[in-house]
Amino acid sequence: MSARTARLSLAACLAGAVAPWLLGGTAFAAPDNDLTQVAVIALPASGGGGGHGGGGFGHGGGGGGFHAPGGLNSFDIGFVDPAIHTYVLADRTNKAVDVVDTENNTFTKYLPANFVGNCADVVPRGVPASFCTNASGPNGVIISDHKEVWATDAPPFRCSVGPPATCTLTGTSSVKVIDLKTGNFITIDTGGNKRTDELCEDPRHEVVLAANNAPSDNFLTFISTETHKILGKITFDGKDPRGDKILANGIEQCQWNPRDEKFYLAIPDIGGSNGAVLVISTSSPFHVEKVFKIPTTTGCAGPTGLAIGPNHQLQLGCGGTNALIIDDRSGIIIKTELTEGGADEVWYDAGSNHYYLAHSGSPTATPPTVGRIGVEDAGPPPHEDADVITGVVTVSAGTHSVAADPVHHFVYVPAGRAATICNFGAVTLNGEGCIAVFKSTNNMDDKNCLGPLTPAALHDDSAKHFLREHCR
């Protein structure tokens, strides 16, 4: 056992996860308006080189020099490591992971790793649209041990303009492990014909869970963060006993829960009906231990996002009308969040004791819906705060991603070219896309901290205490 195994990773615990009061505590519940926009971050064009690594991937399978067109329109998951003041974003527009300094909200650099990019941007005209379903990357992203960026990708492919125009896979799905400092990377082949999507880390057992969410793949891969070797798999094809013989239609956000040291995973659809939250072991043989089914009567049409909160709370983003908070011990519903359905990524901010739910909005819905960030005070008891509008009804802002820094109290919301939040102050980025930055304020009801600099957990390989709680 390494020294790291005996300690909790502070970044993994805090980034979307754990507050000092996680095992209990009280708070005073009162509504507050939590988010105020403070900045926008532009993504620059770049003609730089990029890291070196195995795999030689790229949408055409070739290496070559890295070029970022700049701007932002296609992206996926974001992640904050508060211990190193870093936010990272899976950026398909620029075929890279974007790195932002959360102390001063500045773009630091791109981390390219031969990512496929946004499939629809690179295939020739005439290729069936179905080819690009679950075929873009990067997708999920985390920071492990404060020094490695883990980002998932789709299979590389080559295309011919024809006629007829065709594209052919030249490999399989993967996880790219990138050195945050040097940009060098390695490629871990996960073996799927569609993308590897979301992922999460168990810092106690040094294991990453990565999900291939397409119905044609439908599996989880467990990877050692120490050796980068694959440790096991679970398939949700209705036959695998390790997967409780679950037939999944989609696999969504996962988290590691330090209360019981298990993985928690959102499955939006099981066998054509409402989905469930799965509790999964963190050591071999990896297997499903519990299934918390989500009733259709809740208005949650299957869980999508998932965040670990205080007092045994699990915040679920949901399809359908409503979102839910459930108990991580039993699956019992703690709170039904009316009209908060439709969120993708959700995040728990330990610094403000709030959940953030990212809604893309849909101009084609009846009636059309607006892009927004749902805000929920975790309490106890949990209660709604005012949502933050990130788009307009007539266009989709695509704001399906959110992450927060619990130390500096910044909340990061990437937005596409149609997003109105990219125009802020004297900065006009509408039409280019951006990372919008909000600040968590007015949390006078959240007086449940344990004092200044109280640690949420031990830092990797040290006992550094740094978390500043939101107390005044």
Tab-separated table of C-alpha atoms in Angstrom:
chain	number	residue	atom	x	y	z
A	1	MET	CA	0.000	0.000	0.000
A	2	SER	CA	1.367	3.382	-0.972
A	3	ALA	CA	1.410	6.342	1.395
A	4	ARG	CA	-1.240	7.920	-0.789
A	5	THR	CA	-3.652	5.042	-0.236
A	6	ALA	CA	-3.835	5.794	3.467
A	7	ARG	CA	-5.039	9.330	2.855
A	8	LEU	CA	-8.058	10.888	1.250
A	9	SER	CA	-7.514	12.987	-1.808
A	10	LEU	CA	-8.644	16.472	-0.860
A	11	ALA	CA	-9.287	17.396	-4.444
A	12	ALA	CA	-11.484	14.369	-5.049
A	13	CYS	CA	-13.344	14.952	-1.801
A	14	LEU	CA	-13.993	18.639	-2.341
A	15	ALA	CA	-14.449	18.843	-6.084
A	16	GLY	CA	-18.158	18.258	-6.285
A	17	ALA	CA	-18.050	16.347	-3.062
A	18	VAL	CA	-17.313	16.743	0.620
A	19	ALA	CA	-17.625	19.452	3.246
A	20	PRO	CA	-16.244	19.306	6.795
A	21	TRP	CA	-19.801	18.907	8.021
A	22	LEU	CA	-20.489	16.000	5.662
A	23	LEU	CA	-21.031	13.487	8.438
A	24	GLY	CA	-23.570	15.687	10.192
A	25	GLY	CA	-24.065	19.183	11.534
A	26	THR	CA	-26.716	21.824	11.412
A	27	ALA	CA	-27.413	24.974	9.469
A	28	PHE	CA	-29.973	27.752	9.498
A	29	ALA	CA	-32.254	27.514	6.482
A	30	ALA	CA	-33.140	30.818	4.851
A	31	PRO	CA	-33.419	31.732	1.171
A	32	ASP	CA	-30.502	33.569	-0.348
A	33	ASN	CA	-29.601	34.634	-3.872
A	34	ASP	CA	-26.371	32.783	-4.291
A	35	LEU	CA	-24.732	33.560	-7.638
A	36	THR	CA	-23.551	36.824	-9.182
A	37	GLN	CA	-21.595	36.917	-12.432
A	38	VAL	CA	-18.138	38.448	-12.023
A	39	ALA	CA	-16.165	37.597	-15.186
A	40	VAL	CA	-15.918	35.832	-18.519
A	41	ILE	CA	-12.919	33.865	-19.759
A	42	ALA	CA	-12.157	33.769	-23.486
A	43	LEU	CA	-10.560	30.749	-25.153
A	44	PRO	CA	-7.750	31.979	-27.429
A	45	ALA	CA	-6.613	30.697	-30.789
A	46	SER	CA	-3.335	28.828	-30.539
A	47	GLY	CA	-0.880	27.349	-32.990
A	48	GLY	CA	1.359	25.779	-30.360
A	49	GLY	CA	2.770	22.297	-30.307
A	50	GLY	CA	1.250	20.156	-27.587
A	51	GLY	CA	2.152	17.162	-25.514
A	52	HIS	CA	3.742	13.944	-26.599
A	53	GLY	CA	2.169	10.609	-25.898
A	54	GLY	CA	1.109	7.218	-27.045
A	55	GLY	CA	-1.793	6.472	-29.291
A	56	GLY	CA	-1.249	8.871	-32.179
A	57	PHE	CA	-4.951	9.661	-32.113
A	58	GLY	CA	-6.783	12.513	-33.758
A	59	HIS	CA	-9.970	12.370	-35.768
A	60	GLY	CA	-7.918	11.269	-38.767
A	61	GLY	CA	-5.552	9.130	-36.719
A	62	GLY	CA	-2.564	11.396	-37.304
A	63	GLY	CA	-0.460	13.370	-34.848
A	64	GLY	CA	0.837	16.665	-36.180
A	65	GLY	CA	1.070	20.025	-34.480
A	66	PHE	CA	-1.711	21.194	-32.235
A	67	HIS	CA	-3.886	24.052	-33.447
A	68	ALA	CA	-6.762	25.535	-31.452
A	69	PRO	CA	-9.202	27.697	-33.429
A	70	GLY	CA	-10.235	29.462	-30.220
A	71	GLY	CA	-13.703	30.222	-28.956
A	72	LEU	CA	-16.025	27.634	-27.449
A	73	ASN	CA	-19.125	25.914	-28.708
A	74	SER	CA	-18.814	22.177	-28.083
A	75	PHE	CA	-17.701	21.049	-24.631
A	76	ASP	CA	-18.617	18.654	-21.871
A	77	ILE	CA	-17.639	18.189	-18.233
A	78	GLY	CA	-15.731	20.618	-16.002
A	79	PHE	CA	-13.835	19.896	-12.781
A	80	VAL	CA	-12.169	21.943	-10.019
A	81	ASP	CA	-9.203	20.869	-7.893
A	82	PRO	CA	-9.228	23.477	-5.098
A	83	ALA	CA	-5.923	22.305	-3.650
A	84	ILE	CA	-4.070	23.578	-6.727
A	85	HIS	CA	-6.532	26.352	-7.667
A	86	THR	CA	-7.290	24.779	-11.039
A	87	TYR	CA	-10.410	24.371	-13.173
A	88	VAL	CA	-10.312	22.112	-16.217
A	89	LEU	CA	-12.856	21.746	-19.018
A	90	ALA	CA	-13.313	19.104	-21.704
A	91	ASP	CA	-13.233	21.365	-24.773
A	92	ARG	CA	-14.206	19.683	-28.056
A	93	THR	CA	-14.072	22.901	-30.081
A	94	ASN	CA	-10.330	23.164	-29.461
A	95	LYS	CA	-9.684	19.395	-29.133
A	96	ALA	CA	-8.089	19.900	-25.737
A	97	VAL	CA	-8.570	20.232	-22.007
A	98	ASP	CA	-8.737	23.906	-21.032
A	99	VAL	CA	-6.863	24.900	-17.863
A	100	VAL	CA	-7.936	27.918	-15.780
A	101	ASP	CA	-6.299	29.432	-12.683
A	102	THR	CA	-9.101	29.834	-10.118
A	103	GLU	CA	-7.184	32.366	-8.026
A	104	ASN	CA	-7.388	35.034	-10.731
A	105	ASN	CA	-9.780	33.454	-13.284
A	106	THR	CA	-7.334	33.444	-16.167
A	107	PHE	CA	-6.919	30.923	-18.957
A	108	THR	CA	-3.574	29.160	-18.428
A	109	LYS	CA	-3.133	26.746	-21.328
A	110	TYR	CA	-4.555	24.013	-23.501
A	111	LEU	CA	-3.711	20.384	-22.850
A	112	PRO	CA	-4.047	18.610	-26.212
A	113	ALA	CA	-3.870	14.826	-26.370
A	114	ASN	CA	-4.935	13.954	-29.926
A	115	PHE	CA	-8.597	14.208	-28.962
A	116	VAL	CA	-11.200	13.530	-31.621
A	117	GLY	CA	-12.857	16.911	-31.104
A	118	ASN	CA	-16.456	17.646	-32.020
A	119	CYS	CA	-17.249	14.935	-34.559
A	120	ALA	CA	-19.787	17.023	-36.471
A	121	ASP	CA	-17.140	19.711	-37.085
A	122	VAL	CA	-14.664	17.375	-38.759
A	123	VAL	CA	-16.603	14.788	-40.787
A	124	PRO	CA	-17.222	15.623	-44.461
A	125	ARG	CA	-20.661	16.542	-45.709
A	126	GLY	CA	-22.744	13.523	-46.565
A	127	VAL	CA	-21.614	11.290	-43.703
A	128	PRO	CA	-24.733	10.049	-41.868
A	129	ALA	CA	-25.431	12.036	-38.692
A	130	SER	CA	-25.651	8.759	-36.761
A	131	PHE	CA	-21.904	8.298	-37.170
A	132	CYS	CA	-21.294	11.211	-34.801
A	133	THR	CA	-23.607	9.987	-32.034
A	134	ASN	CA	-21.412	9.438	-28.947
A	135	ALA	CA	-18.365	9.962	-31.171
A	136	SER	CA	-16.799	13.214	-29.882
A	137	GLY	CA	-14.144	13.958	-27.273
A	138	PRO	CA	-12.893	14.964	-24.793
A	139	ASN	CA	-15.899	14.234	-22.581
A	140	GLY	CA	-15.374	13.566	-18.875
A	141	VAL	CA	-12.424	15.122	-17.036
A	142	ILE	CA	-10.951	14.950	-13.536
A	143	ILE	CA	-7.647	15.809	-11.847
A	144	SER	CA	-5.941	12.976	-9.985
A	145	ASP	CA	-3.300	13.469	-7.286
A	146	HIS	CA	-3.166	17.199	-8.164
A	147	LYS	CA	-0.851	16.451	-11.095
A	148	GLU	CA	-2.619	14.290	-13.694
A	149	VAL	CA	-5.583	15.258	-15.857
A	150	TRP	CA	-7.696	12.251	-16.841
A	151	ALA	CA	-9.921	12.919	-19.854
A	152	THR	CA	-12.045	10.517	-21.852
A	153	ASP	CA	-12.235	10.270	-25.628
A	154	ALA	CA	-14.054	8.615	-28.521
A	155	PRO	CA	-12.498	6.250	-31.061
A	156	PRO	CA	-10.309	7.900	-33.716
A	157	PHE	CA	-11.472	7.700	-37.305
A	158	ARG	CA	-10.510	8.495	-40.868
A	159	CYS	CA	-12.828	9.913	-43.502
A	160	SER	CA	-13.053	10.013	-47.276
A	161	VAL	CA	-14.955	12.724	-49.116
A	162	GLY	CA	-16.045	10.152	-51.715
A	163	PRO	CA	-18.493	10.208	-53.218
A	164	PRO	CA	-20.012	8.779	-51.197
A	165	ALA	CA	-18.478	10.369	-48.105
A	166	THR	CA	-17.548	7.753	-45.514
A	167	CYS	CA	-15.791	7.550	-42.159
A	168	THR	CA	-14.124	4.472	-40.662
A	169	LEU	CA	-12.950	3.878	-37.101
A	170	THR	CA	-9.201	3.357	-36.736
A	171	GLY	CA	-9.211	2.491	-33.048
A	172	THR	CA	-11.365	2.258	-29.956
A	173	SER	CA	-12.376	4.516	-27.065
A	174	SER	CA	-9.831	5.686	-24.536
A	175	VAL	CA	-8.859	7.606	-21.437
A	176	LYS	CA	-5.998	10.088	-21.842
A	177	VAL	CA	-3.827	10.691	-18.769
A	178	ILE	CA	-2.059	14.043	-19.157
A	179	ASP	CA	0.729	15.465	-17.022
A	180	LEU	CA	-0.667	18.806	-15.862
A	181	LYS	CA	2.781	20.405	-15.832
A	182	THR	CA	4.456	19.051	-18.979
A	183	GLY	CA	1.475	18.145	-21.159
A	184	ASN	CA	2.886	14.699	-21.891
A	185	PHE	CA	0.227	11.999	-21.967
A	186	ILE	CA	-0.473	8.307	-22.227
A	187	THR	CA	-3.496	6.603	-23.753
A	188	ILE	CA	-5.434	3.862	-21.958
A	189	ASP	CA	-7.538	1.844	-24.422
A	190	THR	CA	-10.992	1.154	-22.973
A	191	GLY	CA	-12.098	-0.895	-25.991
A	192	GLY	CA	-15.402	0.726	-26.944
A	193	ASN	CA	-16.786	1.466	-30.401
A	194	LYS	CA	-18.250	4.715	-29.073
A	195	ARG	CA	-16.924	7.305	-26.629
A	196	THR	CA	-15.782	6.808	-23.069
A	197	ASP	CA	-17.804	9.467	-21.278
A	198	GLU	CA	-17.922	10.418	-17.588
A	199	LEU	CA	-15.469	9.290	-14.943
A	200	CYS	CA	-14.729	9.680	-11.230
A	201	GLU	CA	-11.961	8.719	-8.811
A	202	ASP	CA	-11.790	6.759	-5.565
A	203	PRO	CA	-8.647	8.246	-3.955
A	204	ARG	CA	-8.683	5.749	-1.091
A	205	HIS	CA	-8.239	2.704	-3.319
A	206	GLU	CA	-6.592	4.644	-6.178
A	207	VAL	CA	-9.177	3.613	-8.756
A	208	VAL	CA	-10.897	5.549	-11.561
A	209	LEU	CA	-14.295	4.461	-12.862
A	210	ALA	CA	-14.838	5.401	-16.522
A	211	ALA	CA	-18.129	4.790	-18.345
A	212	ASN	CA	-18.841	3.965	-21.982
A	213	ASN	CA	-22.405	5.230	-22.101
A	214	ALA	CA	-23.581	4.284	-25.618
A	215	PRO	CA	-26.077	1.394	-25.680
A	216	SER	CA	-23.795	-0.475	-28.079
A	217	ASP	CA	-21.002	-0.406	-25.450
A	218	ASN	CA	-22.752	-0.093	-22.072
A	219	PHE	CA	-19.827	-0.843	-19.767
A	220	LEU	CA	-17.659	0.504	-16.961
A	221	THR	CA	-13.866	0.300	-16.866
A	222	PHE	CA	-11.925	0.398	-13.579
A	223	ILE	CA	-8.367	1.729	-13.863
A	224	SER	CA	-5.539	2.016	-11.331
A	225	THR	CA	-4.277	5.575	-10.869
A	226	GLU	CA	-0.936	4.161	-9.735
A	227	THR	CA	-0.163	1.743	-12.582
A	228	HIS	CA	-2.635	2.999	-15.229
A	229	LYS	CA	-3.628	-0.626	-15.750
A	230	ILE	CA	-7.216	-1.803	-16.233
A	231	LEU	CA	-8.403	-3.641	-13.112
A	232	GLY	CA	-11.828	-4.843	-14.223
A	233	LYS	CA	-15.064	-4.139	-16.067
A	234	ILE	CA	-18.820	-4.261	-15.533
A	235	THR	CA	-21.208	-4.592	-18.477
A	236	PHE	CA	-24.837	-3.465	-18.316
A	237	ASP	CA	-26.118	-5.761	-21.050
A	238	GLY	CA	-28.761	-7.499	-18.935
A	239	LYS	CA	-26.569	-10.579	-18.524
A	240	ASP	CA	-23.521	-9.619	-16.430
A	241	PRO	CA	-24.029	-10.705	-12.786
A	242	ARG	CA	-21.417	-8.114	-11.721
A	243	GLY	CA	-23.823	-5.520	-13.103
A	244	ASP	CA	-26.807	-7.101	-11.314
A	245	LYS	CA	-28.007	-8.169	-14.800
A	246	ILE	CA	-29.079	-4.585	-15.455
A	247	LEU	CA	-29.843	-3.598	-19.041
A	248	ALA	CA	-28.948	0.101	-19.134
A	249	ASN	CA	-29.866	2.638	-21.751
A	250	GLY	CA	-27.246	5.252	-21.008
A	251	ILE	CA	-24.754	5.786	-18.162
A	252	GLU	CA	-24.375	9.204	-16.568
A	253	GLN	CA	-22.507	11.013	-13.764
A	254	CYS	CA	-20.632	9.094	-11.072
A	255	GLN	CA	-19.055	10.079	-7.756
A	256	TRP	CA	-17.043	8.424	-5.008
A	257	ASN	CA	-18.743	8.676	-1.597
A	258	PRO	CA	-16.277	8.973	1.322
A	259	ARG	CA	-18.975	8.038	3.840
A	260	ASP	CA	-19.020	4.414	2.733
A	261	GLU	CA	-16.108	4.467	0.228
A	262	LYS	CA	-18.282	3.276	-2.657
A	263	PHE	CA	-18.922	4.530	-6.182
A	264	TYR	CA	-22.377	5.982	-6.870
A	265	LEU	CA	-23.579	5.990	-10.472
A	266	ALA	CA	-26.620	7.497	-12.220
A	267	ILE	CA	-28.369	5.249	-14.755
A	268	PRO	CA	-31.175	7.153	-16.554
A	269	ASP	CA	-32.979	4.155	-18.040
A	270	ILE	CA	-33.105	0.457	-17.112
A	271	GLY	CA	-34.809	-1.933	-19.499
A	272	GLY	CA	-36.822	0.849	-21.101
A	273	SER	CA	-38.229	2.189	-17.836
A	274	ASN	CA	-37.148	4.689	-15.207
A	275	GLY	CA	-33.550	4.488	-14.059
A	276	ALA	CA	-31.722	4.141	-10.750
A	277	VAL	CA	-28.703	5.083	-8.700
A	278	LEU	CA	-26.246	2.206	-8.364
A	279	VAL	CA	-23.844	1.634	-5.473
A	280	ILE	CA	-20.709	-0.090	-6.748
A	281	SER	CA	-17.756	-1.660	-4.947
A	282	THR	CA	-14.356	0.027	-5.191
A	283	SER	CA	-12.201	-3.105	-5.141
A	284	SER	CA	-12.020	-6.247	-7.211
A	285	PRO	CA	-14.228	-8.027	-8.064
A	286	PHE	CA	-16.064	-4.830	-8.963
A	287	HIS	CA	-19.822	-5.294	-8.765
A	288	VAL	CA	-23.134	-3.570	-8.102
A	289	GLU	CA	-23.985	-3.757	-4.377
A	290	LYS	CA	-27.233	-1.751	-4.209
A	291	VAL	CA	-29.841	-0.395	-6.607
A	292	PHE	CA	-31.925	2.655	-5.656
A	293	LYS	CA	-34.769	2.752	-8.180
A	294	ILE	CA	-36.272	6.143	-8.961
A	295	PRO	CA	-40.092	6.098	-9.168
A	296	THR	CA	-41.706	7.746	-12.188
A	297	THR	CA	-44.195	9.415	-9.840
A	298	THR	CA	-41.429	11.743	-8.587
A	299	GLY	CA	-41.293	13.642	-11.882
A	300	CYS	CA	-37.660	12.548	-12.261
A	301	ALA	CA	-37.562	10.646	-15.544
A	302	GLY	CA	-34.292	8.935	-14.732
A	303	PRO	CA	-31.177	10.330	-12.976
A	304	THR	CA	-28.458	12.013	-15.031
A	305	GLY	CA	-26.298	14.196	-12.776
A	306	LEU	CA	-25.142	13.099	-9.308
A	307	ALA	CA	-23.343	14.942	-6.504
A	308	ILE	CA	-22.460	13.916	-2.940
A	309	GLY	CA	-23.687	16.405	-0.355
A	310	PRO	CA	-23.885	16.699	3.449
A	311	ASN	CA	-26.138	14.761	5.804
A	312	HIS	CA	-26.320	11.640	3.579
A	313	GLN	CA	-27.692	13.655	0.674
A	314	LEU	CA	-27.303	12.726	-2.994
A	315	GLN	CA	-28.305	15.474	-5.401
A	316	LEU	CA	-29.662	14.057	-8.661
A	317	GLY	CA	-30.026	15.864	-11.933
A	318	CYS	CA	-32.948	14.313	-13.771
A	319	GLY	CA	-34.725	14.044	-17.049
A	320	GLY	CA	-38.376	15.043	-16.849
A	321	THR	CA	-39.905	17.805	-14.759
A	322	ASN	CA	-38.235	17.602	-11.346
A	323	ALA	CA	-34.862	16.937	-9.718
A	324	LEU	CA	-34.378	15.005	-6.472
A	325	ILE	CA	-32.277	14.783	-3.350
A	326	ILE	CA	-32.188	11.226	-1.993
A	327	ASP	CA	-30.633	9.493	1.017
A	328	ASP	CA	-27.397	7.677	0.160
A	329	ARG	CA	-28.168	4.875	2.638
A	330	SER	CA	-31.607	3.886	1.421
A	331	GLY	CA	-32.556	5.840	-1.692
A	332	ILE	CA	-35.460	7.442	0.201
A	333	ILE	CA	-36.429	10.818	-1.250
A	334	ILE	CA	-35.368	13.722	0.961
A	335	LYS	CA	-36.521	16.527	-1.337
A	336	THR	CA	-38.350	16.878	-4.637
A	337	GLU	CA	-37.076	19.967	-6.450
A	338	LEU	CA	-39.970	21.153	-8.563
A	339	THR	CA	-39.254	22.350	-12.133
A	340	GLU	CA	-35.527	21.563	-11.805
A	341	GLY	CA	-35.700	18.640	-14.250
A	342	GLY	CA	-33.557	18.598	-17.361
A	343	ALA	CA	-30.178	19.188	-15.687
A	344	ASP	CA	-27.062	17.372	-16.860
A	345	GLU	CA	-23.980	17.886	-14.652
A	346	VAL	CA	-24.647	18.764	-11.001
A	347	TRP	CA	-22.108	19.897	-8.408
A	348	TYR	CA	-21.946	20.267	-4.647
A	349	ASP	CA	-19.954	23.307	-3.473
A	350	ALA	CA	-18.627	22.681	0.012
A	351	GLY	CA	-17.606	26.317	0.424
A	352	SER	CA	-21.148	27.662	0.112
A	353	ASN	CA	-23.102	24.514	1.021
A	354	HIS	CA	-25.037	24.725	-2.242
A	355	TYR	CA	-25.822	22.454	-5.149
A	356	TYR	CA	-25.646	23.753	-8.706
A	357	LEU	CA	-27.676	22.093	-11.475
A	358	ALA	CA	-26.704	22.871	-15.081
A	359	HIS	CA	-29.586	23.147	-17.577
A	360	SER	CA	-28.883	23.580	-21.287
A	361	GLY	CA	-32.291	24.872	-22.219
A	362	SER	CA	-34.086	23.842	-25.401
A	363	PRO	CA	-35.499	26.184	-28.063
A	364	THR	CA	-37.443	23.259	-29.577
A	365	ALA	CA	-39.234	22.246	-26.368
A	366	THR	CA	-42.922	23.027	-25.868
A	367	PRO	CA	-42.789	25.620	-24.452
A	368	PRO	CA	-39.118	26.532	-25.171
A	369	THR	CA	-36.907	26.411	-22.078
A	370	VAL	CA	-34.100	28.715	-21.074
A	371	GLY	CA	-30.511	27.811	-20.224
A	372	ARG	CA	-29.974	28.228	-16.488
A	373	ILE	CA	-28.140	27.086	-13.379
A	374	GLY	CA	-30.422	25.728	-10.686
A	375	VAL	CA	-29.352	26.666	-7.154
A	376	GLU	CA	-30.273	24.569	-4.114
A	377	ASP	CA	-29.177	25.281	-0.546
A	378	ALA	CA	-28.179	21.951	1.027
A	379	GLY	CA	-29.465	23.061	4.428
A	380	PRO	CA	-30.463	21.179	6.451
A	381	PRO	CA	-33.184	21.171	5.432
A	382	PRO	CA	-32.412	21.623	1.708
A	383	HIS	CA	-34.344	24.425	0.020
A	384	GLU	CA	-34.378	26.286	-3.285
A	385	ASP	CA	-32.566	29.523	-4.040
A	386	ALA	CA	-33.059	31.659	-7.138
A	387	ASP	CA	-31.914	30.120	-10.425
A	388	VAL	CA	-29.418	31.967	-12.617
A	389	ILE	CA	-30.362	32.514	-16.266
A	390	THR	CA	-27.555	31.630	-18.692
A	391	GLY	CA	-29.299	32.004	-22.057
A	392	VAL	CA	-32.464	33.148	-23.744
A	393	VAL	CA	-35.551	31.182	-24.680
A	394	THR	CA	-35.069	31.433	-28.430
A	395	VAL	CA	-31.603	29.870	-28.495
A	396	SER	CA	-29.920	27.178	-26.459
A	397	ALA	CA	-26.929	28.387	-24.486
A	398	GLY	CA	-25.773	24.798	-24.013
A	399	THR	CA	-24.930	25.438	-20.360
A	400	HIS	CA	-25.011	21.780	-19.312
A	401	SER	CA	-21.730	21.888	-17.346
A	402	VAL	CA	-20.912	23.439	-13.969
A	403	ALA	CA	-18.125	23.227	-11.375
A	404	ALA	CA	-17.254	25.287	-8.283
A	405	ASP	CA	-14.152	26.230	-6.316
A	406	PRO	CA	-15.028	25.986	-2.588
A	407	VAL	CA	-12.017	28.071	-1.543
A	408	HIS	CA	-12.432	31.145	-3.744
A	409	HIS	CA	-16.218	30.692	-4.088
A	410	PHE	CA	-16.192	30.899	-7.884
A	411	VAL	CA	-18.600	28.879	-10.028
A	412	TYR	CA	-17.600	28.037	-13.616
A	413	VAL	CA	-20.218	27.736	-16.372
A	414	PRO	CA	-18.953	27.132	-19.928
A	415	ALA	CA	-21.303	28.448	-22.584
A	416	GLY	CA	-21.560	28.186	-26.363
A	417	ARG	CA	-21.666	30.855	-29.035
A	418	ALA	CA	-25.343	31.655	-28.510
A	419	ALA	CA	-24.987	32.350	-24.785
A	420	THR	CA	-25.781	35.880	-23.646
A	421	ILE	CA	-23.670	35.482	-20.494
A	422	CYS	CA	-20.542	35.727	-22.677
A	423	ASN	CA	-21.177	39.465	-22.877
A	424	PHE	CA	-20.132	40.879	-19.519
A	425	GLY	CA	-19.074	44.403	-18.661
A	426	ALA	CA	-16.795	45.741	-21.372
A	427	VAL	CA	-16.111	42.238	-22.702
A	428	THR	CA	-18.226	41.097	-25.659
A	429	LEU	CA	-17.808	37.419	-26.503
A	430	ASN	CA	-21.310	36.665	-27.749
A	431	GLY	CA	-20.846	34.593	-30.885
A	432	GLU	CA	-17.539	33.192	-29.650
A	433	GLY	CA	-18.462	31.248	-26.509
A	434	CYS	CA	-16.734	31.533	-23.154
A	435	ILE	CA	-16.367	30.250	-19.625
A	436	ALA	CA	-18.609	32.444	-17.485
A	437	VAL	CA	-17.566	32.953	-13.873
A	438	PHE	CA	-20.023	33.523	-11.040
A	439	LYS	CA	-19.326	34.230	-7.389
A	440	SER	CA	-21.117	32.580	-4.515
A	441	THR	CA	-22.360	35.320	-2.147
A	442	ASN	CA	-24.917	36.095	0.543
A	443	ASN	CA	-24.711	32.736	2.301
A	444	MET	CA	-25.285	34.149	5.761
A	445	ASP	CA	-27.596	31.239	6.562
A	446	ASP	CA	-24.808	28.698	6.124
A	447	LYS	CA	-23.194	29.073	9.543
A	448	ASN	CA	-22.254	25.438	9.898
A	449	CYS	CA	-18.492	25.627	9.403
A	450	LEU	CA	-16.026	24.432	11.986
A	451	GLY	CA	-13.814	27.506	11.908
A	452	PRO	CA	-11.226	29.088	9.607
A	453	LEU	CA	-8.906	26.728	7.740
A	454	THR	CA	-10.739	23.655	8.971
A	455	PRO	CA	-9.726	20.735	6.737
A	456	ALA	CA	-12.290	18.734	4.829
A	457	ALA	CA	-9.862	15.823	4.695
A	458	LEU	CA	-6.165	15.150	4.515
A	459	HIS	CA	-4.243	16.315	1.488
A	460	ASP	CA	-2.456	13.670	-0.596
A	461	ASP	CA	0.865	12.882	1.094
A	462	SER	CA	0.556	15.737	3.574
A	463	ALA	CA	-1.747	17.118	6.231
A	464	LYS	CA	-2.189	20.534	4.647
A	465	HIS	CA	-5.188	22.386	6.068
A	466	PHE	CA	-6.495	24.964	3.693
A	467	LEU	CA	-10.242	24.994	3.195
A	468	ARG	CA	-11.651	28.383	4.149
A	469	GLU	CA	-15.258	27.898	5.137
A	470	HIS	CA	-17.937	30.409	4.186
A	471	CYS	CA	-18.337	31.845	7.688
A	472	ARG	CA	-18.154	35.475	8.715
